[in-house]
Short mmCIF file of N, CA, C and O in Angstrom, two decimals:
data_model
loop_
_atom_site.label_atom_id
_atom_site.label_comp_id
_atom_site.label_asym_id
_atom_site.label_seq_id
_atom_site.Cartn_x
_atom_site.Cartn_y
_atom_site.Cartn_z
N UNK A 1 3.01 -12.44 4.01
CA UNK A 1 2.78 -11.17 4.64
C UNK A 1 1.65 -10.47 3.91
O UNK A 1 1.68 -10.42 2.68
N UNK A 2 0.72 -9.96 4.54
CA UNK A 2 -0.29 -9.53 4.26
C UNK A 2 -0.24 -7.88 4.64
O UNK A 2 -0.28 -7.33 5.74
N UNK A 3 -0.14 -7.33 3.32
CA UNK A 3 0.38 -5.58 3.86
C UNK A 3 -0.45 -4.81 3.28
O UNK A 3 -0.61 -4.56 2.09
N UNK A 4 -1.28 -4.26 4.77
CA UNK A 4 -3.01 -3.49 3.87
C UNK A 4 -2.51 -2.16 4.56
O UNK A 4 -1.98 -1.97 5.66
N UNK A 5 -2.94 -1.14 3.30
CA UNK A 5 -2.18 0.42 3.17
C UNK A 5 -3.76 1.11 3.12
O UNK A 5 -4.81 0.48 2.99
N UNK A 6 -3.64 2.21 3.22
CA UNK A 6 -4.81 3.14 2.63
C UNK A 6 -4.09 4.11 1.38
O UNK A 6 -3.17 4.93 1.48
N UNK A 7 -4.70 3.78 0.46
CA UNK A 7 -3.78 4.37 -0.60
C UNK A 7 -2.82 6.04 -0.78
O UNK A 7 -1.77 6.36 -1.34
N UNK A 8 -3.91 6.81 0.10
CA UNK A 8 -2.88 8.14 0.89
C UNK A 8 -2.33 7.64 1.42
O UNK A 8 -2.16 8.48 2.30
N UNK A 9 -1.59 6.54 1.85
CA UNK A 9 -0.48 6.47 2.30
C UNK A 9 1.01 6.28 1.63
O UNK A 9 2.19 6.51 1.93
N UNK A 10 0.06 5.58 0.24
CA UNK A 10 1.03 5.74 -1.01
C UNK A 10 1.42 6.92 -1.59
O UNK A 10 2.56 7.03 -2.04
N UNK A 11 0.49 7.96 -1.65
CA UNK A 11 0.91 9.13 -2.92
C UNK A 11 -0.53 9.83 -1.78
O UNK A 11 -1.68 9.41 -1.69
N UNK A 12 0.19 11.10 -0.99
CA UNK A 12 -0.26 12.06 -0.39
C UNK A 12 -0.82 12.82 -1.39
O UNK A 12 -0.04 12.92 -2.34
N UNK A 13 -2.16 13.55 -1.61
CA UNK A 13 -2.40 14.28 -2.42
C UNK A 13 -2.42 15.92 -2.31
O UNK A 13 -2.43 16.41 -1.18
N UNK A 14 -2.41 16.60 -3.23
CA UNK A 14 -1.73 18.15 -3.10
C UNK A 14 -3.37 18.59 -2.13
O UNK A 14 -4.09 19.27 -2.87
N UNK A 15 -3.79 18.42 -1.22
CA UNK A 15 -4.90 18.97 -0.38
C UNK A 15 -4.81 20.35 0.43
O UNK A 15 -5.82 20.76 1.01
N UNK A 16 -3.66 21.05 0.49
CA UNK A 16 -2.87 22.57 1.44
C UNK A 16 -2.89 21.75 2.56
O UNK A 16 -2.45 20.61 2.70
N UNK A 17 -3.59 22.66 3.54
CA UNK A 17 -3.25 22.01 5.29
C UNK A 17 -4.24 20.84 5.67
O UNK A 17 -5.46 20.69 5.68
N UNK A 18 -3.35 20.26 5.91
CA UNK A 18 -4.55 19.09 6.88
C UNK A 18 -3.97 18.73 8.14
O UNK A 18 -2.80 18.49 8.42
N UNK A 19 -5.24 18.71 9.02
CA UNK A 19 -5.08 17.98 10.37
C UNK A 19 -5.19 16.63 10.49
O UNK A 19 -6.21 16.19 9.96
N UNK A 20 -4.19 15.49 11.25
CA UNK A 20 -4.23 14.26 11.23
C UNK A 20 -4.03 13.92 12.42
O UNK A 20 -2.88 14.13 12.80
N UNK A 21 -4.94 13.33 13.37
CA UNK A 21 -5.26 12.52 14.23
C UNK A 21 -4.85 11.15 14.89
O UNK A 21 -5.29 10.16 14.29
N UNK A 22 -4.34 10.97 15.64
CA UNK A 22 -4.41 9.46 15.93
C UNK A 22 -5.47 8.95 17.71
O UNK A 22 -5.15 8.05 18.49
N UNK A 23 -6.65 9.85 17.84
CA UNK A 23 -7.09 9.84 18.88
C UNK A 23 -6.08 10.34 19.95
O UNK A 23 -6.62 10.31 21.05
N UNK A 24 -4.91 10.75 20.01
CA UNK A 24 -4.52 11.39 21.25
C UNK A 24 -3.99 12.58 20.89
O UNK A 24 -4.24 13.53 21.64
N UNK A 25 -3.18 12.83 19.72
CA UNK A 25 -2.78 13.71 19.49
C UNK A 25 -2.95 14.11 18.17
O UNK A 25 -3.34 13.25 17.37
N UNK A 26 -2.70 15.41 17.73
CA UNK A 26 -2.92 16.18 16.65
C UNK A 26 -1.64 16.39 15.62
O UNK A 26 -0.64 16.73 16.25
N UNK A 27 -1.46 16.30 14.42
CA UNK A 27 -0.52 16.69 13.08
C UNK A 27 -1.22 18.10 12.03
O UNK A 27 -2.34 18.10 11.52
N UNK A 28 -0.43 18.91 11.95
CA UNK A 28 -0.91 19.66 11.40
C UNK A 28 -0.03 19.31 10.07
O UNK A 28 0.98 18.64 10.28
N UNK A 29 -0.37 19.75 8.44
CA UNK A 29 0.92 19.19 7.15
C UNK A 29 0.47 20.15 6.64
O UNK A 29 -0.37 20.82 7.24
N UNK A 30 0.85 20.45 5.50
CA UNK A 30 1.22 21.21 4.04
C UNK A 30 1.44 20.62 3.09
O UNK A 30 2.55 20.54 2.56
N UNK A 31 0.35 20.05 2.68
CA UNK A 31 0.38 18.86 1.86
C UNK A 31 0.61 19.69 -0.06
O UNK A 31 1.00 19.18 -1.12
N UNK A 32 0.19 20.88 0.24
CA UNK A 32 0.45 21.63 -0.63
C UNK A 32 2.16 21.87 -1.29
O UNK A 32 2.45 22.40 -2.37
N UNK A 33 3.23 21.22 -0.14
CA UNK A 33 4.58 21.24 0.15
C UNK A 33 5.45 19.85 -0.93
O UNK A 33 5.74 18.70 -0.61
N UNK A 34 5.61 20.41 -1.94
CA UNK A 34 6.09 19.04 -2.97
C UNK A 34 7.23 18.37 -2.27
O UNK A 34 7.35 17.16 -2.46
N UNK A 35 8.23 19.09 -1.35
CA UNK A 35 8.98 18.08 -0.77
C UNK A 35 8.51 17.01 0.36
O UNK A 35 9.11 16.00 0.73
N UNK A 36 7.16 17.58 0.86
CA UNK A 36 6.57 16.50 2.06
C UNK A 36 6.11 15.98 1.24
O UNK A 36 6.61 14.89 1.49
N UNK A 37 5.18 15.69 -0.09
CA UNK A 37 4.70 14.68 -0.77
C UNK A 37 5.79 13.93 -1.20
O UNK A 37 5.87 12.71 -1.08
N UNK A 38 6.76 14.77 -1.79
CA UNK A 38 7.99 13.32 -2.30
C UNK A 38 8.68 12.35 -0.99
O UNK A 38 9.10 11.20 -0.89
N UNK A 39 8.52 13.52 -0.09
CA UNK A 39 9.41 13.00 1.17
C UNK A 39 8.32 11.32 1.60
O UNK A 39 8.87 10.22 1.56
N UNK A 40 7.01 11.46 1.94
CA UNK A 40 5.82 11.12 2.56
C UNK A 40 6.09 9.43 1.46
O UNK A 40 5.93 8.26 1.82
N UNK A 41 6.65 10.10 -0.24
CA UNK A 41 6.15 8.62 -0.87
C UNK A 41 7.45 7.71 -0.65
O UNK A 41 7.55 6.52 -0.35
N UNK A 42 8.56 8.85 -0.96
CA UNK A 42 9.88 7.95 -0.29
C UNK A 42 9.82 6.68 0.77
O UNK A 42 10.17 5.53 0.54
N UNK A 43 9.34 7.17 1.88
CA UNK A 43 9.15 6.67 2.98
C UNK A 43 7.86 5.36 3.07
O UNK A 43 7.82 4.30 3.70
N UNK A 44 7.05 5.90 2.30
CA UNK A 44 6.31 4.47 1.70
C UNK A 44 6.59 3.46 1.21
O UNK A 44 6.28 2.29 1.43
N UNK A 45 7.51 4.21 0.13
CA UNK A 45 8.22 3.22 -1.00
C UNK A 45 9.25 2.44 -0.04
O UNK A 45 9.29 1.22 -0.24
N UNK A 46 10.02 2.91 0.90
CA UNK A 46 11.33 2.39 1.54
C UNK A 46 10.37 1.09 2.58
O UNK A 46 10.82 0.00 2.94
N UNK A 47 8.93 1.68 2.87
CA UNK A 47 8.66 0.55 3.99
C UNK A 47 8.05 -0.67 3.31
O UNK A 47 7.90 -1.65 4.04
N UNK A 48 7.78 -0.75 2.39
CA UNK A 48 7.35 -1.73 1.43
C UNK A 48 8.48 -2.44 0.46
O UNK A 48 8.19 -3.50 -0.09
N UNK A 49 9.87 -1.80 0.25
CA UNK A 49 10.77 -2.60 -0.12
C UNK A 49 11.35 -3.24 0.84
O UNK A 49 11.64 -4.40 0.55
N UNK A 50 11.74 -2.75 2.33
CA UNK A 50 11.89 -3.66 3.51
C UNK A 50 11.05 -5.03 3.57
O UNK A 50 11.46 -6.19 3.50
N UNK A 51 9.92 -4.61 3.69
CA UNK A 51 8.65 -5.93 3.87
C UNK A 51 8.94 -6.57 2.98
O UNK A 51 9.32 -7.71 3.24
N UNK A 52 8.90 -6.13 1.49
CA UNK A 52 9.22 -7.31 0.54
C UNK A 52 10.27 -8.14 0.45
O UNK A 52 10.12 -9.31 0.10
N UNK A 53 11.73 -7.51 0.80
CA UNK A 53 13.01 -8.00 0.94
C UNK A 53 12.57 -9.38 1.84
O UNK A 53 12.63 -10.58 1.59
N UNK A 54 12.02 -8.48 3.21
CA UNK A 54 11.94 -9.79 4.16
C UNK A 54 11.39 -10.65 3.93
O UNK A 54 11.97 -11.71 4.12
N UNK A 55 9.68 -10.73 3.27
CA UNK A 55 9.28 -11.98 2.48
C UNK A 55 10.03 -12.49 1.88
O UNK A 55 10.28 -13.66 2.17
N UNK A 56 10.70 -11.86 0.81
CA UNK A 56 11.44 -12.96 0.08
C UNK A 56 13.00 -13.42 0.86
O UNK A 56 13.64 -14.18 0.14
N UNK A 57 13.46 -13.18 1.75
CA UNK A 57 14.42 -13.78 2.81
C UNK A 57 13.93 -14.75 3.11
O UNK A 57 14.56 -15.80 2.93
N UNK A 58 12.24 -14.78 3.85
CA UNK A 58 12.00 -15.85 4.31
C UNK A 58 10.86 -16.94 3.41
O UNK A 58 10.27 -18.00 3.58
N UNK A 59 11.02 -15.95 2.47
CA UNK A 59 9.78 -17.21 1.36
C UNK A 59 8.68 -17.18 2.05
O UNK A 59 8.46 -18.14 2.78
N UNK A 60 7.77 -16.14 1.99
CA UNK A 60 6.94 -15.46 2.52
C UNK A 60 6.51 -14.85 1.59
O UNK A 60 7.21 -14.01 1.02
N UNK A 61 4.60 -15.29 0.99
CA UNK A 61 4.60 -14.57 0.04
C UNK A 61 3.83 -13.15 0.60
O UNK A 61 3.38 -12.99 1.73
N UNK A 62 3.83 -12.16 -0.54
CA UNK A 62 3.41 -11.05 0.22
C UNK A 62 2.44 -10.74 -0.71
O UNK A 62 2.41 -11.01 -1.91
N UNK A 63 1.39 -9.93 0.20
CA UNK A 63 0.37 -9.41 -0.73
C UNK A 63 -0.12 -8.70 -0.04
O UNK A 63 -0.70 -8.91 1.03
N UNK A 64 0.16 -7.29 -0.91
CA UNK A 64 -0.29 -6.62 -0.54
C UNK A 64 -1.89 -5.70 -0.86
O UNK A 64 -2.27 -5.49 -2.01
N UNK A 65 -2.41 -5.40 -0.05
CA UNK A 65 -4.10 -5.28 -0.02
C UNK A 65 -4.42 -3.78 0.48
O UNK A 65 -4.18 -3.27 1.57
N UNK A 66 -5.01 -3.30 -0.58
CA UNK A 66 -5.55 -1.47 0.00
C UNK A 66 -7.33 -1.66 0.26
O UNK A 66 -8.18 -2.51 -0.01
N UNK A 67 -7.27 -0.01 1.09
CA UNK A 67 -8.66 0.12 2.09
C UNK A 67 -9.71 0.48 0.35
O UNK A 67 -10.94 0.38 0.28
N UNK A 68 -8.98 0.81 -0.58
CA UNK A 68 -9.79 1.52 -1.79
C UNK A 68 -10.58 0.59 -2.62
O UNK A 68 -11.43 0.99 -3.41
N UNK A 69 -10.26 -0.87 -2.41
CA UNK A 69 -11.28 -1.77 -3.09
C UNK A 69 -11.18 -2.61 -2.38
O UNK A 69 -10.27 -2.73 -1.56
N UNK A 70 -12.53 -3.75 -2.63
CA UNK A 70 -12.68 -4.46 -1.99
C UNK A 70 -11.98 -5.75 -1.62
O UNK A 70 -11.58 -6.07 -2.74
N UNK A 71 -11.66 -6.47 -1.02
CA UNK A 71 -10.27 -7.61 -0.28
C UNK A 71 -10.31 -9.03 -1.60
O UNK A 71 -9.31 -9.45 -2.19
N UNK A 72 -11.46 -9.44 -1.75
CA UNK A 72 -11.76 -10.40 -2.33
C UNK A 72 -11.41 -10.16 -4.02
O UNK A 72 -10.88 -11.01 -4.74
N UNK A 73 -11.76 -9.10 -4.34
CA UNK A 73 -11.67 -8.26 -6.00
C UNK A 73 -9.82 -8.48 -5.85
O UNK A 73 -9.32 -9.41 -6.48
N UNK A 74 -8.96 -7.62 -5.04
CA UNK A 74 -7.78 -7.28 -5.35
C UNK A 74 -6.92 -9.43 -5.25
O UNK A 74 -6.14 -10.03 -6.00
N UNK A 75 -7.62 -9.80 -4.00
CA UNK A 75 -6.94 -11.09 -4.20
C UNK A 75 -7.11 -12.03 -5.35
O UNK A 75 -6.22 -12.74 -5.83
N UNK A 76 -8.17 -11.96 -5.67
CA UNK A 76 -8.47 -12.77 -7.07
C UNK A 76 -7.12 -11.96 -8.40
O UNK A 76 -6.40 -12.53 -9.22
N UNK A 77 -7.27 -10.61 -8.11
CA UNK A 77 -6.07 -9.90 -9.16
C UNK A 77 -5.00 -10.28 -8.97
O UNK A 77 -4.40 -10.56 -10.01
N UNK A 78 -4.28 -10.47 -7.79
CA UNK A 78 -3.02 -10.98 -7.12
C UNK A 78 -2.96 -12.40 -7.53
O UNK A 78 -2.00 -12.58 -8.28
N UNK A 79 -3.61 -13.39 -7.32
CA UNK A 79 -3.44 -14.38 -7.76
C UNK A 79 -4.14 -15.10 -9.32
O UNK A 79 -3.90 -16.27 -9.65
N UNK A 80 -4.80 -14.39 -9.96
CA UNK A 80 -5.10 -14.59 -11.23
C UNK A 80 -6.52 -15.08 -11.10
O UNK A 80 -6.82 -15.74 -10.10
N UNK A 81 -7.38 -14.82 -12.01
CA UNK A 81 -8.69 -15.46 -12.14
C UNK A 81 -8.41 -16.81 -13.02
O UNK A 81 -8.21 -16.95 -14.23
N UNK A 82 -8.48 -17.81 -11.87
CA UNK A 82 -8.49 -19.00 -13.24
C UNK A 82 -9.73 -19.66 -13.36
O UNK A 82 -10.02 -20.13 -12.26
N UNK A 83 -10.67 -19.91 -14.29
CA UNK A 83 -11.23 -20.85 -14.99
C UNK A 83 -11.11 -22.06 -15.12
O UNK A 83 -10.12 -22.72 -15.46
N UNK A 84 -12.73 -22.56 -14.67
CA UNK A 84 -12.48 -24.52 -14.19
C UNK A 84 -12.00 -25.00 -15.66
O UNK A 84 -12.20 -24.18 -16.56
N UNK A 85 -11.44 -26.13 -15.98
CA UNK A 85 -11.49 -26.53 -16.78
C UNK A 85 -12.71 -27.32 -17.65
O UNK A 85 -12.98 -28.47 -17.29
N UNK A 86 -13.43 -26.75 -18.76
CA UNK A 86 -14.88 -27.68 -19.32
C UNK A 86 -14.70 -29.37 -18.35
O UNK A 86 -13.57 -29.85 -18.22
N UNK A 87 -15.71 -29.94 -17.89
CA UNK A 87 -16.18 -31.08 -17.47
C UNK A 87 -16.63 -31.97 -18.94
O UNK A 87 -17.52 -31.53 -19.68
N UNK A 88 -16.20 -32.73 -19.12
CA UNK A 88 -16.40 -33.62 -20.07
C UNK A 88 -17.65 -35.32 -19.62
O UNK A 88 -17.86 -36.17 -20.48
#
């Protein structure tokens, strides 16, 4: 499973009001509001322990990938930088 977030989606930041969009309709928040930020990461945190549960139900590995760096940088981190072995 491949689970790409935009990192405000992890940890809302204290910004006061913002308007949020999905092309049809409008969200107004209060991001300034410490219970909608705790509430906002809860709900992050809960949808990413689901996903992971289910990978590992089905042996499914998961990796997850944000919009904040680049795809290739974070997968090499996820799976380790390894080094050829010297050629003899």
């Amino acid at each position: 499973v491949v689970f790409v977030y935009d990192p405000m989606e992890q940890a809302l930041g204290d910004h006061g009001r913002l308007a949020f969009s999905d092309g049809d309709g409008q969200l107004e928040a209060d991001t300034s509001s410490d219970r909608l930020r705790e509430d906002f990461r809860a709900a992050f945190d809960d949808r990413v322990d689901t996903l992971r549960r289910v990978s590992r139900r089905y042996e499914v590995p998961w990796i997850p990938v944000h919009t904040g760096a680049g795809v290739a940088e974070q997968i090499r981190d996820l799976i380790g930088r390894h080094r050829a072995a010297p050629r003899r």
